[in-house]
PDB file of C-alpha atoms in Angstrom:
ATOM      1  CA  MET A  21      45.428-160.374-114.126  1.00  0.00           C
ATOM      2  CA  GLY A  22      46.655-160.014-110.554  1.00  0.00           C
ATOM      3  CA  LYS A  23      44.581-160.288-107.399  1.00  0.00           C
ATOM      4  CA  LYS A  24      44.679-156.539-106.789  1.00  0.00           C
ATOM      5  CA  ASP A  25      43.434-155.835-110.313  1.00  0.00           C
ATOM      6  CA  LYS A  26      40.521-158.230-109.839  1.00  0.00           C
ATOM      7  CA  MET A  27      39.673-156.616-106.506  1.00  0.00           C
ATOM      8  CA  ASP A  28      39.750-153.149-108.091  1.00  0.00           C
ATOM      9  CA  MET A  29      37.471-154.312-110.884  1.00  0.00           C
ATOM     10  CA  THR A  30      35.048-155.787-108.357  1.00  0.00           C
ATOM     11  CA  LYS A  31      34.992-152.513-106.443  1.00  0.00           C
ATOM     12  CA  GLU A  32      34.307-150.551-109.623  1.00  0.00           C
ATOM     13  CA  ARG A  33      31.497-152.907-110.643  1.00  0.00           C
ATOM     14  CA  LEU A  34      29.907-152.511-107.221  1.00  0.00           C
ATOM     15  CA  LEU A  35      30.068-148.728-107.523  1.00  0.00           C
ATOM     16  CA  ASP A  36      28.624-148.746-111.042  1.00  0.00           C
ATOM     17  CA  GLU A  37      25.754-151.073-110.231  1.00  0.00           C
ATOM     18  CA  ALA A  38      25.071-149.428-106.879  1.00  0.00           C
ATOM     19  CA  GLU A  39      24.851-146.004-108.498  1.00  0.00           C
ATOM     20  CA  ALA A  40      22.397-147.261-111.114  1.00  0.00           C
ATOM     21  CA  LEU A  41      20.199-148.914-108.474  1.00  0.00           C
ATOM     22  CA  PHE A  42      20.360-146.011-106.015  1.00  0.00           C
ATOM     23  CA  ALA A  43      19.452-143.589-108.804  1.00  0.00           C
ATOM     24  CA  GLN A  44      16.528-145.763-109.842  1.00  0.00           C
ATOM     25  CA  LYS A  45      15.109-146.708-106.441  1.00  0.00           C
ATOM     26  CA  GLY A  46      16.755-144.664-103.698  1.00  0.00           C
ATOM     27  CA  PHE A  47      18.993-145.662-100.824  1.00  0.00           C
ATOM     28  CA  ASP A  48      16.372-147.145 -98.501  1.00  0.00           C
ATOM     29  CA  VAL A  49      14.777-149.434-101.090  1.00  0.00           C
ATOM     30  CA  VAL A  50      17.905-150.955-102.626  1.00  0.00           C
ATOM     31  CA  THR A  51      19.274-154.034-100.856  1.00  0.00           C
ATOM     32  CA  VAL A  52      22.834-155.292-100.596  1.00  0.00           C
ATOM     33  CA  ARG A  53      21.716-158.511-102.281  1.00  0.00           C
ATOM     34  CA  GLU A  54      20.430-156.568-105.313  1.00  0.00           C
ATOM     35  CA  ILE A  55      23.698-154.688-105.666  1.00  0.00           C
ATOM     36  CA  THR A  56      25.930-157.748-105.417  1.00  0.00           C
ATOM     37  CA  ALA A  57      23.718-159.722-107.792  1.00  0.00           C
ATOM     38  CA  ALA A  58      23.869-156.951-110.392  1.00  0.00           C
ATOM     39  CA  ALA A  59      27.651-156.695-109.975  1.00  0.00           C
ATOM     40  CA  GLY A  60      28.144-160.465-110.065  1.00  0.00           C
ATOM     41  CA  CYS A  61      29.776-160.498-106.616  1.00  0.00           C
ATOM     42  CA  ASN A  62      29.200-162.341-103.375  1.00  0.00           C
ATOM     43  CA  LEU A  63      27.473-160.681-100.423  1.00  0.00           C
ATOM     44  CA  ALA A  64      30.715-160.288 -98.483  1.00  0.00           C
ATOM     45  CA  SER A  65      32.219-158.057-101.162  1.00  0.00           C
ATOM     46  CA  ILE A  66      30.408-154.924 -99.996  1.00  0.00           C
ATOM     47  CA  ASN A  67      31.605-155.380 -96.439  1.00  0.00           C
ATOM     48  CA  TYR A  68      35.129-156.044 -97.691  1.00  0.00           C
ATOM     49  CA  HIS A  69      35.361-152.990 -99.944  1.00  0.00           C
ATOM     50  CA  PHE A  70      33.101-150.480 -98.160  1.00  0.00           C
ATOM     51  CA  GLY A  71      32.159-151.795 -94.727  1.00  0.00           C
ATOM     52  CA  ASN A  72      28.391-151.446 -95.229  1.00  0.00           C
ATOM     53  CA  LYS A  73      25.711-150.142 -97.599  1.00  0.00           C
ATOM     54  CA  GLN A  74      25.825-146.636 -96.112  1.00  0.00           C
ATOM     55  CA  ASN A  75      29.544-146.304 -96.819  1.00  0.00           C
ATOM     56  CA  LEU A  76      29.002-147.628-100.340  1.00  0.00           C
ATOM     57  CA  TYR A  77      26.306-144.992-100.918  1.00  0.00           C
ATOM     58  CA  ILE A  78      28.567-142.184 -99.721  1.00  0.00           C
ATOM     59  CA  GLU A  79      31.371-143.511-101.934  1.00  0.00           C
ATOM     60  CA  VAL A  80      29.006-143.412-104.937  1.00  0.00           C
ATOM     61  CA  PHE A  81      28.611-139.687-104.345  1.00  0.00           C
ATOM     62  CA  ARG A  82      32.319-139.172-103.636  1.00  0.00           C
ATOM     63  CA  SER A  83      33.687-141.105-106.615  1.00  0.00           C
ATOM     64  CA  ARG A  84      30.866-140.766-109.162  1.00  0.00           C
ATOM     65  CA  TRP A  85      28.598-137.792-108.411  1.00  0.00           C
ATOM     66  CA  LEU A  86      31.218-135.263-107.256  1.00  0.00           C
ATOM     67  CA  PRO A  87      33.556-135.801-110.249  1.00  0.00           C
ATOM     68  CA  ARG A  88      30.652-135.037-112.587  1.00  0.00           C
ATOM     69  CA  VAL A  89      30.022-131.821-110.643  1.00  0.00           C
ATOM     70  CA  ARG A  90      33.681-130.883-111.125  1.00  0.00           C
ATOM     71  CA  ARG A  91      33.379-131.461-114.860  1.00  0.00           C
ATOM     72  CA  ILE A  92      30.288-129.235-115.013  1.00  0.00           C
ATOM     73  CA  HIS A  93      32.056-126.565-112.977  1.00  0.00           C
ATOM     74  CA  GLU A  94      35.100-126.732-115.258  1.00  0.00           C
ATOM     75  CA  PHE A  95      32.823-126.246-118.275  1.00  0.00           C
ATOM     76  CA  PHE A  96      31.206-123.277-116.499  1.00  0.00           C
ATOM     77  CA  THR A  97      34.572-121.701-115.734  1.00  0.00           C
ATOM     78  CA  ASN A  98      35.889-122.246-119.247  1.00  0.00           C
ATOM     79  CA  SER A  99      32.731-120.671-120.706  1.00  0.00           C
ATOM     80  CA  LEU A 100      33.283-117.382-118.872  1.00  0.00           C
ATOM     81  CA  PRO A 101      34.988-114.470-120.625  1.00  0.00           C
ATOM     82  CA  SER A 102      38.678-114.194-119.888  1.00  0.00           C
ATOM     83  CA  GLN A 103      38.431-110.793-118.204  1.00  0.00           C
ATOM     84  CA  ASN A 104      38.415-110.655-114.418  1.00  0.00           C
ATOM     85  CA  SER A 105      35.019-108.946-114.157  1.00  0.00           C
ATOM     86  CA  CYS A 106      32.174-110.787-115.906  1.00  0.00           C
ATOM     87  CA  SER A 107      28.761-109.301-116.590  1.00  0.00           C
ATOM     88  CA  PRO A 108      25.656-110.987-115.089  1.00  0.00           C
ATOM     89  CA  ALA A 109      24.636-111.970-118.620  1.00  0.00           C
ATOM     90  CA  ALA A 110      27.955-113.733-119.198  1.00  0.00           C
ATOM     91  CA  ILE A 111      27.731-115.528-115.848  1.00  0.00           C
ATOM     92  CA  VAL A 112      24.183-116.744-116.464  1.00  0.00           C
ATOM     93  CA  GLN A 113      25.095-117.784-119.994  1.00  0.00           C
ATOM     94  CA  ALA A 114      28.045-119.834-118.742  1.00  0.00           C
ATOM     95  CA  LEU A 115      25.875-121.444-116.067  1.00  0.00           C
ATOM     96  CA  ALA A 116      23.113-122.365-118.514  1.00  0.00           C
ATOM     97  CA  ARG A 117      25.572-123.703-121.076  1.00  0.00           C
ATOM     98  CA  ALA A 118      27.367-125.816-118.462  1.00  0.00           C
ATOM     99  CA  PHE A 119      24.185-127.780-117.866  1.00  0.00           C
ATOM    100  CA  LEU A 120      22.342-127.665-121.201  1.00  0.00           C
ATOM    101  CA  GLU A 121      25.387-128.040-123.462  1.00  0.00           C
ATOM    102  CA  GLY A 122      27.862-129.361-120.921  1.00  0.00           C
ATOM    103  CA  PRO A 123      30.084-132.413-120.593  1.00  0.00           C
ATOM    104  CA  LEU A 124      27.637-135.055-119.341  1.00  0.00           C
ATOM    105  CA  SER A 125      26.214-137.780-121.538  1.00  0.00           C
ATOM    106  CA  ASP A 126      22.475-138.452-121.382  1.00  0.00           C
ATOM    107  CA  GLU A 127      23.051-141.488-119.151  1.00  0.00           C
ATOM    108  CA  GLU A 128      25.305-139.531-116.800  1.00  0.00           C
ATOM    109  CA  ARG A 129      22.839-136.637-116.682  1.00  0.00           C
ATOM    110  CA  GLN A 130      19.943-138.916-115.749  1.00  0.00           C
ATOM    111  CA  ARG A 131      21.887-140.759-113.028  1.00  0.00           C
ATOM    112  CA  HIS A 132      23.238-137.490-111.692  1.00  0.00           C
ATOM    113  CA  PHE A 133      19.813-135.902-111.460  1.00  0.00           C
ATOM    114  CA  ARG A 134      17.997-138.916-110.035  1.00  0.00           C
ATOM    115  CA  LEU A 135      20.560-139.375-107.265  1.00  0.00           C
ATOM    116  CA  ILE A 136      20.355-135.792-106.039  1.00  0.00           C
ATOM    117  CA  VAL A 137      16.561-135.565-106.365  1.00  0.00           C
ATOM    118  CA  LYS A 138      16.201-138.559-104.070  1.00  0.00           C
ATOM    119  CA  GLU A 139      18.709-136.998-101.649  1.00  0.00           C
ATOM    120  CA  ILE A 140      16.816-133.705-101.574  1.00  0.00           C
ATOM    121  CA  ALA A 141      13.525-135.516-100.986  1.00  0.00           C
ATOM    122  CA  ASN A 142      14.936-137.792 -98.296  1.00  0.00           C
ATOM    123  CA  PRO A 143      18.369-136.527 -97.143  1.00  0.00           C
ATOM    124  CA  THR A 144      21.000-138.904 -95.797  1.00  0.00           C
ATOM    125  CA  THR A 145      24.520-138.198 -94.595  1.00  0.00           C
ATOM    126  CA  ALA A 146      25.545-138.033 -98.267  1.00  0.00           C
ATOM    127  CA  PHE A 147      23.602-134.793 -98.551  1.00  0.00           C
ATOM    128  CA  ASP A 148      25.863-133.200 -95.943  1.00  0.00           C
ATOM    129  CA  HIS A 149      28.808-133.861 -98.277  1.00  0.00           C
ATOM    130  CA  VAL A 150      26.894-132.380-101.221  1.00  0.00           C
ATOM    131  CA  VAL A 151      26.054-129.206 -99.298  1.00  0.00           C
ATOM    132  CA  THR A 152      29.529-128.776 -97.835  1.00  0.00           C
ATOM    133  CA  GLU A 153      31.580-129.674-100.902  1.00  0.00           C
ATOM    134  CA  VAL A 154      29.337-128.428-103.724  1.00  0.00           C
ATOM    135  CA  MET A 155      26.357-126.243-102.927  1.00  0.00           C
ATOM    136  CA  ARG A 156      27.753-123.755-100.436  1.00  0.00           C
ATOM    137  CA  PRO A 157      31.058-123.153-102.271  1.00  0.00           C
ATOM    138  CA  PHE A 158      29.358-122.772-105.650  1.00  0.00           C
ATOM    139  CA  PHE A 159      26.633-120.407-104.461  1.00  0.00           C
ATOM    140  CA  LYS A 160      29.256-118.411-102.580  1.00  0.00           C
ATOM    141  CA  GLU A 161      31.249-118.191-105.806  1.00  0.00           C
ATOM    142  CA  LEU A 162      28.214-117.035-107.800  1.00  0.00           C
ATOM    143  CA  THR A 163      27.294-114.493-105.120  1.00  0.00           C
ATOM    144  CA  GLY A 164      30.783-113.037-105.210  1.00  0.00           C
ATOM    145  CA  MET A 165      30.728-112.818-108.994  1.00  0.00           C
ATOM    146  CA  LEU A 166      27.339-111.092-109.141  1.00  0.00           C
ATOM    147  CA  ARG A 167      27.511-108.890-106.039  1.00  0.00           C
ATOM    148  CA  SER A 168      29.267-105.911-107.643  1.00  0.00           C
ATOM    149  CA  ALA A 169      26.806-105.774-110.545  1.00  0.00           C
ATOM    150  CA  MET A 170      23.669-105.723-108.416  1.00  0.00           C
ATOM    151  CA  PRO A 171      21.689-102.638-107.352  1.00  0.00           C
ATOM    152  CA  ASP A 172      22.945-101.071-104.112  1.00  0.00           C
ATOM    153  CA  ASP A 173      19.646-101.686-102.331  1.00  0.00           C
ATOM    154  CA  GLN A 174      19.665-105.432-103.013  1.00  0.00           C
ATOM    155  CA  GLY A 175      20.537-107.291 -99.801  1.00  0.00           C
ATOM    156  CA  GLU A 176      22.465-110.530 -99.504  1.00  0.00           C
ATOM    157  CA  GLU A 177      19.355-112.620 -98.862  1.00  0.00           C
ATOM    158  CA  GLN A 178      17.588-111.267-101.934  1.00  0.00           C
ATOM    159  CA  LEU A 179      20.646-111.876-104.069  1.00  0.00           C
ATOM    160  CA  MET A 180      20.898-115.455-102.841  1.00  0.00           C
ATOM    161  CA  LEU A 181      17.192-116.051-103.543  1.00  0.00           C
ATOM    162  CA  ASN A 182      17.671-114.654-107.044  1.00  0.00           C
ATOM    163  CA  ILE A 183      20.635-116.945-107.652  1.00  0.00           C
ATOM    164  CA  LEU A 184      18.690-119.938-106.360  1.00  0.00           C
ATOM    165  CA  SER A 185      15.840-119.040-108.729  1.00  0.00           C
ATOM    166  CA  ILE A 186      18.203-118.842-111.705  1.00  0.00           C
ATOM    167  CA  PHE A 187      19.802-122.146-110.751  1.00  0.00           C
ATOM    168  CA  ALA A 188      16.376-123.777-110.375  1.00  0.00           C
ATOM    169  CA  MET A 189      15.407-122.591-113.862  1.00  0.00           C
ATOM    170  CA  VAL A 190      18.632-123.950-115.348  1.00  0.00           C
ATOM    171  CA  LEU A 191      18.135-127.306-113.652  1.00  0.00           C
ATOM    172  CA  HIS A 192      14.519-127.520-114.785  1.00  0.00           C
ATOM    173  CA  PHE A 193      15.332-126.878-118.436  1.00  0.00           C
ATOM    174  CA  ASN A 194      18.183-129.383-118.210  1.00  0.00           C
ATOM    175  CA  PHE A 195      16.540-132.261-116.404  1.00  0.00           C
ATOM    176  CA  ALA A 196      12.896-131.933-117.493  1.00  0.00           C
ATOM    177  CA  ARG A 197      13.808-132.408-121.128  1.00  0.00           C
ATOM    178  CA  ALA A 198      11.189-135.068-121.859  1.00  0.00           C
ATOM    179  CA  ALA A 199       8.358-132.922-120.505  1.00  0.00           C
ATOM    180  CA  ILE A 200       9.593-129.748-122.210  1.00  0.00           C
ATOM    181  CA  THR A 201       9.941-131.572-125.544  1.00  0.00           C
ATOM    182  CA  ARG A 202       6.357-132.807-125.287  1.00  0.00           C
ATOM    183  CA  ILE A 203       5.038-129.374-124.298  1.00  0.00           C
ATOM    184  CA  THR A 204       6.973-127.328-126.864  1.00  0.00           C
ATOM    185  CA  GLY A 205       7.244-129.904-129.632  1.00  0.00           C
ATOM    186  CA  ARG A 206      10.961-129.104-129.868  1.00  0.00           C
ATOM    187  CA  GLU A 207      13.757-131.647-129.680  1.00  0.00           C
ATOM    188  CA  TYR A 208      16.812-130.794-127.599  1.00  0.00           C
ATOM    189  CA  ASP A 209      19.031-130.132-130.578  1.00  0.00           C
ATOM    190  CA  THR A 210      21.770-127.505-130.763  1.00  0.00           C
ATOM    191  CA  ASP A 211      19.419-124.749-131.928  1.00  0.00           C
ATOM    192  CA  PHE A 212      16.878-125.348-129.169  1.00  0.00           C
ATOM    193  CA  LYS A 213      19.549-125.467-126.480  1.00  0.00           C
ATOM    194  CA  ALA A 214      20.853-122.116-127.714  1.00  0.00           C
ATOM    195  CA  ARG A 215      17.291-120.759-127.675  1.00  0.00           C
ATOM    196  CA  LEU A 216      16.854-121.904-124.074  1.00  0.00           C
ATOM    197  CA  VAL A 217      20.173-120.362-123.021  1.00  0.00           C
ATOM    198  CA  ASP A 218      19.050-117.010-124.461  1.00  0.00           C
ATOM    199  CA  HIS A 219      15.700-117.312-122.704  1.00  0.00           C
ATOM    200  CA  ILE A 220      17.346-118.099-119.361  1.00  0.00           C
ATOM    201  CA  ILE A 221      19.655-115.083-119.713  1.00  0.00           C
ATOM    202  CA  LYS A 222      16.824-112.647-120.486  1.00  0.00           C
ATOM    203  CA  PHE A 223      14.557-114.002-117.773  1.00  0.00           C
ATOM    204  CA  SER A 224      17.375-114.000-115.223  1.00  0.00           C
ATOM    205  CA  LEU A 225      18.441-110.418-115.938  1.00  0.00           C
ATOM    206  CA  GLU A 226      14.888-109.259-115.322  1.00  0.00           C
ATOM    207  CA  GLY A 227      14.855-111.078-111.997  1.00  0.00           C
ATOM    208  CA  LEU A 228      18.242-109.678-111.020  1.00  0.00           C
ATOM    209  CA  GLY A 229      17.157-106.160-111.803  1.00  0.00           C
ATOM    210  CA  THR A 230      19.886-105.513-114.345  1.00  0.00           C
ATOM    211  CA  SER A 231      19.924-105.208-118.118  1.00  0.00           C
ATOM    212  CA  LYS A 232      23.433-106.506-118.912  1.00  0.00           C
TER     213      LYS A 232
END
């Protein structure tokens, strides 16, 4: 194995271990020493590959978190009907399926969720990237898709609040699986996921003020 290959492997190990630690503890709590120890590297390796811990954290979002978002978005897009104009029900169904039945493994889902929850609670510069590259474009896309199907008297702010409410419901049913299983007594099997998707659609259509 060449020197470059070894350096690339070291960089990947640092990213993997850093993501796991950041997801578990948050940016402020995790130390450079913890990351390098978990990755089996020396302390200078973070400075060599990333410059500092802050740059490493941003790179975790850029090279780990954002690609998972793209996979979820691809699943969402592929779940939509092929016609140009989709009904609100079809859009909500695709959104719910992208998260509840989507491409992430359980480990990926947990890391993904824990990272962004800590960012929302205590934003860093990484959150600026999330808002600019993910949140604003996606909510703009959803607004554009739903705008024509909404009642004429529904303003842009109300529509955005409705979309945020739908998205919050989808995220809750996706990431609070342990709590929901204990409350309902249902495991997250295929049948229950389908049941939740149907529930999210019906509840969302009521909130949107449309029946289709």
